[in-house]
Backbone as a ProteinNet text record, in pm:
[ID]
protein_1_A
[PRIMARY]
IDTMLSEISKINSINIESAQAALEDLKTYQGADAKEALLKQRERLIKLASDPRANARMIAFTVLGKTDDITVAPILINAIASDTDADCVIAAHRSLKLLARNVRLGKTSDELEFTEDATKTRRQDVLNYWKNWYRASRPYAERDSLLSLP
[TERTIARY]
366.2	289.2	158.6	124.9	-12.1	-166.9	13.4	-122.2	-139	-92.3	-79.6	-268	-244.4	-298.9	-490.1	-435.1	-560.7	-637	-570	-630	-725.6	-645.2	-687.5	-842.1	-822.2	-931.4	-1036.5	-1086.7	-1187.4	-1301.7	-1451.1	-1515.9	-1614.2	-1561.5	-1620.1	-1601.5	-1423.6	-1324	-1166.7	-1113.3	-1020.8	-925.9	-852	-776.8	-609.6	-658.8	-617.6	-487.2	-488.6	-349	-218	-267.5	-203.5	-162.4	-213.9	-243.7	-106.5	-133.1	32.1	100.4	82.7	198.1	316.6	238.7	248.6	293.4	281.2	253.1	428.7	428.3	570.5	702.9	592	743.8	756	645.2	731.5	872.7	835.1	973.2	1054.3	1114.4	1287.6	1258.2	1109	1122.8	1206.1	1312.8	1418.9	1475.6	1518.6	1583.2	1474.4	1521.1	1428.8	1355.2	1398.6	1300.9	1164	1261.9	1060.7	1017.6	1122.4	1008.3	894.9	999.5	960.5	796.3	783	763.9	580.8	615.3	551.9	443.1	570.3	477.6	383	416.8	339.2	131.2	142.7	105.7	36.5	57.2	40.4	-154.4	-227.2	-347.5	-455.3	-365.1	-491.8	-457.9	-388.3	-313.6	-378	-431.9	-512.8	-621.1	-705.4	-884.1	-876	-754.1	-764.5	-758.6	-737	-724.4	-889.8	-963.4	-1117.6	-1198	-1125.9	-1214.3	-1301	-1403.8	-1499.5	-1445.3	-1355.3	-1297.8	-1215.9	-1189.2	-1040.3	-953.9	-849.9	-804.3	-755.6	-817.6	-796	-711.9	-785.6	-706.8	-623.5	-585.1	-451.8	-334.1	-370.6	-254.9	-244.4	-338.6	-315.2	-209.4	-238	-203.5	52.4	15.5	122	226.9	138.7	212.3	235.8	112	201.3	258.6	319	442.3	517.3	555.7	686.6	697.2	608.6	626.6	738	721.1	862	840.3	630.9	678.2	515.2	562	575.1	337.5	340.5	210.1	98.3	147.2	59.5	8.1	106.4	80.7	-50.4	-141.9	-278.2	-361.6	-323.2	-454.4	-358.2	-273.2	-288.4	-231.4	-219.2	-349.3	-491.6	-558.4	-637.1	-727.1	-606.9	-695.9	-654.6	-568.7	-507.8	-677.7	-673.6	-843.7	-970.3	-968.4	-1163.4	-1107.5	-1024.5	-1070.4	-1101.6	-1186	-1249.3	-1181.6	-1075.9	-1053.6	-872.3	-837	-742.9	-610.1	-575.8	-583.6	-486.2	-569.8	-525.1	-508.6	-508.7	-492	-298.6	-368.6	-96.9	-78.5	-159.7	-66.8	-23.3	-100	-75.5	-13.4	-17.5	85.3	216.9	297.6	362.6	399.4	382.8	427	427.5	411.5	485.2	561.8	528.3	731.4	812.8	773.8	894.9	914.9	779.7	746.2	850.9	861.5	937.5	1080.1	1140.5	1244.3	1202.8	1129.5	1151.9	1199.9	1164	1171.6	1094.3	1147.1	1114.1	964.3	1044.3	1034	1039.4	1179.5	1179.5	1066.8	1032.3	958.9	1045.1	1018.9	1139.8	1008	1089.2	1029.8	900.7	876.4	787	675.5	692.3	565.3	492.6	550.9	501.1	493.4	417	379.9	251.7	231.5	50.8	-29	-81.6	-115.5	-309.8	-321.2	-497.8	-525.5	-480.2	-589	-565.7	-552	-495.3	-646	-659	-679.5	-711.6	-801.7	-900.5	-847.2	-717	-640.4	-487.3	-453.6	-325.8	-367.2	-432.3	-511.4	-463.3	-546.7	-559.1	-356	-357.1	-208.9	-161.3	-152.3	-67.1	-74.3	-243.5	-282.3	-207.1	-212.8	-213.4	-48.7	72.8	196.5	250.3	169.4	186.3	81.2	16.5	-11.3	78.2	201.2	245.7	371.7	426.7	454.5	477.5	385.3	365.3	368.8	312.3	300.4	427	528.3	654.2	735.3	698.3	733.8	746.2	611.6	536.2	592.3	543.7	646.9	591.6	675.8	714.5	601	509.8	403.6	274.7	295.1	140	195	324.1	253.5	192.8	178.1	72	-112.1	-129.3	-240.5	-335.7	-459.4	-545.9	-613	-533.8	-450.6	-572.8	-627.4	-690.5	-692.4	-638.5	-620.9	-640.4	-730.5	-837.5	-856.1
-1082.1	-991.6	-1104.7	-1221.3	-1235.1	-1189.4	-1205.1	-1126.9	-948.2	-942.7	-779	-784.1	-852.2	-871.8	-955.6	-1064	-1050.2	-944.1	-892.2	-793.8	-681.6	-665.9	-614.2	-649.8	-779.3	-865.7	-829.8	-842.1	-852.1	-780.8	-789.9	-725.6	-615.6	-638.3	-566.7	-437.5	-484.3	-319.1	-388.2	-186	-269.5	-153.8	-242.8	-112	-33.7	57.3	140.4	144.6	214.3	169.3	49.8	-30.8	-162.6	-204.8	-233.3	-161.7	-75.4	46.3	211.4	150.8	50.5	15.4	-120	-179.2	-281.8	-213.5	-104.3	-107.7	31.7	-4.8	133.8	-7.3	-110.2	-256.4	-284.1	-281.3	-307.8	-217.4	-82.7	-55.6	-54.4	-143.7	-170.6	-351.7	-335.2	-529.6	-535.4	-610.2	-624.2	-714.4	-699.5	-854.2	-962	-1074.9	-1126	-1321.4	-1215.2	-1284.7	-1262.2	-1108.9	-1049.6	-1032.2	-1029.7	-992.6	-1113.6	-1270	-1391.9	-1392.2	-1352.2	-1350.1	-1258.1	-1086.2	-1029.9	-1109.1	-1218.5	-1264.8	-1396.6	-1454.2	-1561.9	-1492.4	-1375.3	-1249.9	-1234.7	-1209.5	-1199.6	-1135.6	-1287.8	-1335.1	-1291.5	-1249.3	-1169.7	-1060.5	-1018.2	-813.2	-758.6	-865.9	-795.1	-824.1	-949.4	-931.9	-861.7	-753.2	-602.9	-541.1	-536.3	-390.8	-399.2	-428.2	-338.1	-442.1	-419.6	-394.1	-237.9	-214.8	-163	-39	-22.8	37.1	134.2	276.3	259.5	296.5	269.5	282.8	180.9	-8	-157.2	-133.4	-93.6	-52.1	24.3	186.2	231.7	94	10.3	-78.9	-139.4	-231.5	-308	-249.1	-178.3	-52.5	-24.5	5.2	8.8	-80.6	-174	-395	-404.7	-356.4	-482.8	-385.4	-210.9	-172.7	-224.6	-325.4	-359.8	-517.4	-546.3	-675.5	-698.8	-612.7	-603.6	-687.4	-631.9	-817.1	-678.1	-724.7	-589.2	-599.6	-752.4	-813.7	-775.2	-717.7	-625.9	-490.1	-379	-264.6	-263	-368.1	-333.1	-291.4	-319.1	-336.1	-224.4	-138	17.8	139.9	130.2	111.2	226.8	77.1	104.8	137.5	148.7	316.8	367.3	407.5	562.8	596	541.9	489.8	576.1	487.7	486.2	532	502.3	516.3	649	597.4	795.9	821.4	753.4	789.8	854.6	959.2	1080.3	992.9	908.4	817.5	746.8	680.1	586.1	521.4	695.4	623.6	718.9	784.7	908.7	731.9	633.6	522.8	442.2	405.3	350.5	429	563.1	623.4	628.8	637	534.1	406.6	373.9	235.2	149.8	271.6	263	292.4	394.1	421.5	364.1	322.2	234.1	76.8	49.8	-97	-32.3	84.7	135.2	155.1	223	220.9	348.1	515.4	549.6	626.8	564.3	551.6	666.7	806.7	840.7	923.5	804.7	807.7	941.6	1029	1140.9	1307.2	1255.2	1312.9	1445.5	1505.7	1533	1486.3	1516.7	1437.2	1566	1689.1	1792.4	1689.7	1642.4	1617.5	1498.1	1424.5	1240.8	1278.3	1410	1401.9	1433.6	1329.5	1340.1	1352.1	1452	1468	1435.8	1515.3	1501.2	1516.7	1679.1	1806.2	1821	1659.8	1684.2	1747.8	1807.9	1804.2	1702.4	1655.4	1532.4	1519.2	1691.8	1644.6	1642.2	1668.1	1621.1	1404.9	1399.6	1226	1181.1	1236.4	1144.4	1136.3	1279.8	1241.2	1114.7	1164.2	1037.2	926.6	961.9	808.7	784.5	889.7	797.9	799.8	807.2	811.9	675.6	647.8	484.7	378.4	404.4	328.4	291.7	359.5	378.8	323.9	353.7	269.1	152.3	109.3	-39.3	-118.9	-53.1	-125	-150.1	-33.5	-27.7	-152.2	-183.4	-198.5	-433.7	-395.9	-514.9	-711.2	-804	-930.2	-939.1	-1023.7	-1051	-1141.2	-1176.6	-1303.6	-1198.1	-1096.6	-1001.3	-980.2	-912.9	-820.6	-852.3	-949.8	-966	-1009.4	-1003.1	-1033.5	-917.8	-870.8	-762.8	-692	-732.6	-729.9	-551	-512.7	-316.7	-257.4	-166.5	-48.6	5.8	78.8	207.1	346.1
1418.7	1331.2	1333.5	1332.7	1403.1	1463.5	1640.4	1670.1	1642.1	1602.7	1518.3	1426.9	1369.4	1249.2	1282.2	1426.9	1462.3	1536.7	1541.6	1661.4	1594.6	1496.6	1355.5	1326.4	1276.6	1214.3	1283.4	1450	1520	1453.5	1394.2	1363.6	1398.7	1502	1603.4	1719.1	1710.6	1775.2	1687.8	1704.3	1739.2	1783.3	1873	1951.9	1867.5	1854.3	1847.9	1848.8	1942.2	2008.7	1989.4	1996.4	1989.7	1823.2	1746	1618.3	1603.3	1672.7	1578.9	1693.8	1757.9	1823.5	1747.4	1720.7	1718.7	1533.1	1471.4	1344.2	1372.3	1472.7	1473.9	1446.8	1597.5	1602.5	1424	1360.2	1180	1148.9	1171.9	1083.2	1109.4	1326.5	1266.7	1275.4	1152.8	1142.8	1012.6	1028.2	848	884.7	752.1	722.7	633.3	574.1	557.7	615.4	748.4	810.3	817.4	856.5	846	769.6	637.3	442.1	445.4	526.6	473.9	629.5	664.9	782.1	749.2	684.8	644	470.6	400.3	269.9	376.5	424.9	468.9	626.5	552.2	579	487	360.6	330.7	214.5	255.4	211.3	320.4	442.4	543.6	490.8	444.3	420.7	311.2	228.7	103.2	163	203.6	265	382.5	360.6	551.6	477.2	317.1	239.5	217.2	210.3	170.1	305.9	354.4	490.7	504.3	586	550.2	678.3	786.7	927	811	779.1	728.3	791.8	977.2	976.8	1039.7	963.1	943.4	866	742.5	507	549.3	660.8	620.4	696	779.7	846.7	764.8	644.3	600	486.5	421.1	327.9	344.2	466.4	592.1	542	613.8	562.3	466.9	359.1	259.8	155.8	174.1	117.2	189.2	267	343.8	314.1	228.2	164.8	144.5	49.4	-139.7	-201.8	-176.3	-285.3	-433.9	-567.1	-578.7	-653.4	-672.9	-716.8	-566.4	-435.9	-401.2	-507.9	-582.8	-633.8	-678.8	-768.2	-828.5	-661.7	-617.7	-475	-374.3	-437.1	-348.5	-463.1	-570.6	-735.9	-656.6	-726	-641.1	-548.5	-421.7	-306.2	-353.2	-421.7	-459.5	-529.4	-605.4	-703.3	-625	-562	-531.6	-319	-225.2	-100.1	-147.8	4.9	28.3	127.9	210.8	358.5	249.5	349.9	285.6	325.1	486.1	507.4	451.8	471.9	395	214.8	129	-25.2	-26.9	101.1	164.2	164	269.7	413.6	202.4	143.8	-45.3	-93.3	-116.8	-159.1	-130.2	-20.5	76.9	76.5	76.2	-1.4	-114.9	-223.6	-314.1	-298.4	-251.2	-250.7	-237.6	-191.7	-19.6	-139.6	-220.7	-379.5	-414.8	-471.2	-591.4	-569.3	-408.2	-366.3	-457.9	-412.1	-420	-626.7	-721.4	-809.6	-843.6	-976	-964.3	-1192.8	-1215.9	-1370.8	-1407.4	-1379	-1429.7	-1392.4	-1244.2	-1166.9	-1044.5	-1016	-894.6	-807.5	-648.2	-543.6	-492.3	-469.2	-462.9	-567.4	-715.6	-837.8	-719.2	-609.6	-633	-506.7	-360	-246.6	-318	-193.6	-258.2	-8.4	-29.1	84.3	111.5	218.5	235.7	186.6	151.2	86.5	-11.8	-147.9	-276.4	-373	-432.8	-492.7	-541.3	-633.8	-734.3	-896.6	-938.1	-1057.9	-956.1	-881.3	-819.8	-815.5	-744.8	-691.6	-850.4	-949.7	-1054.4	-1112.5	-1103	-1157.9	-1046	-930.1	-875.3	-887.3	-994.3	-985.1	-1117.4	-1208.8	-1356.6	-1400.3	-1322.1	-1208.1	-1164	-1120.2	-1029.4	-1107.4	-1136.7	-1356.3	-1395.2	-1395.6	-1563.5	-1491.6	-1365.9	-1338.8	-1337.4	-1261.8	-1307.2	-1387.8	-1461	-1605.9	-1669.1	-1641.7	-1733.7	-1591.5	-1409.5	-1282.1	-1263	-1410.9	-1292.1	-1367.6	-1300.4	-1356.8	-1444.6	-1523.8	-1657.9	-1701.4	-1627.5	-1596	-1697.4	-1549.9	-1618.5	-1743.4	-1868.2	-1898.7	-2027.4	-2068.8	-2191.6	-2102.7	-2000.5	-1916.3	-1962.3	-1927.8	-2032.6	-1841.7	-1802.9	-1573	-1615.4	-1605.6	-1618.9	-1460.9	-1410.2	-1305.8	-1364.3	-1175.6	-1219	-1365
[MASK]
++++++++++++++++++++++++++++++++++++++++++++++++++++++++++++++++++++++++++++++++++++++++++++++++++++++++++++++++++++++++++++++++++++++++++++++++++++++

């Protein structure tokens, strides 16, 4: 994980093939040790989520969903609200689904799908869904905060 993040964080270049291979490895990276290793990299992933390169953000959003840490949800929700790259928005959406364990809050699976050709209205519907989910699921310590989601 550390090697992958170091490669992705290089400001002048990114080896897409290497990063994609590392992502494939992360898909099979399981167990308590895996989540602990990802959580140790949480701050680096959060920083990478605001990288100017779309492919770096997409990787960060994908890996943040694998941390099983609900406190990263606002970062993913903000990506849906404001990221200009469709692949990044889709990666953030998928990670939120992973964090939420596909809880649907009364929605059918079709109502939760989001593709790169989604309309502005569809994007807003998905954004509203995740805002409501996070408000209902967020950690107790954040319940009385004035945290504002986009």
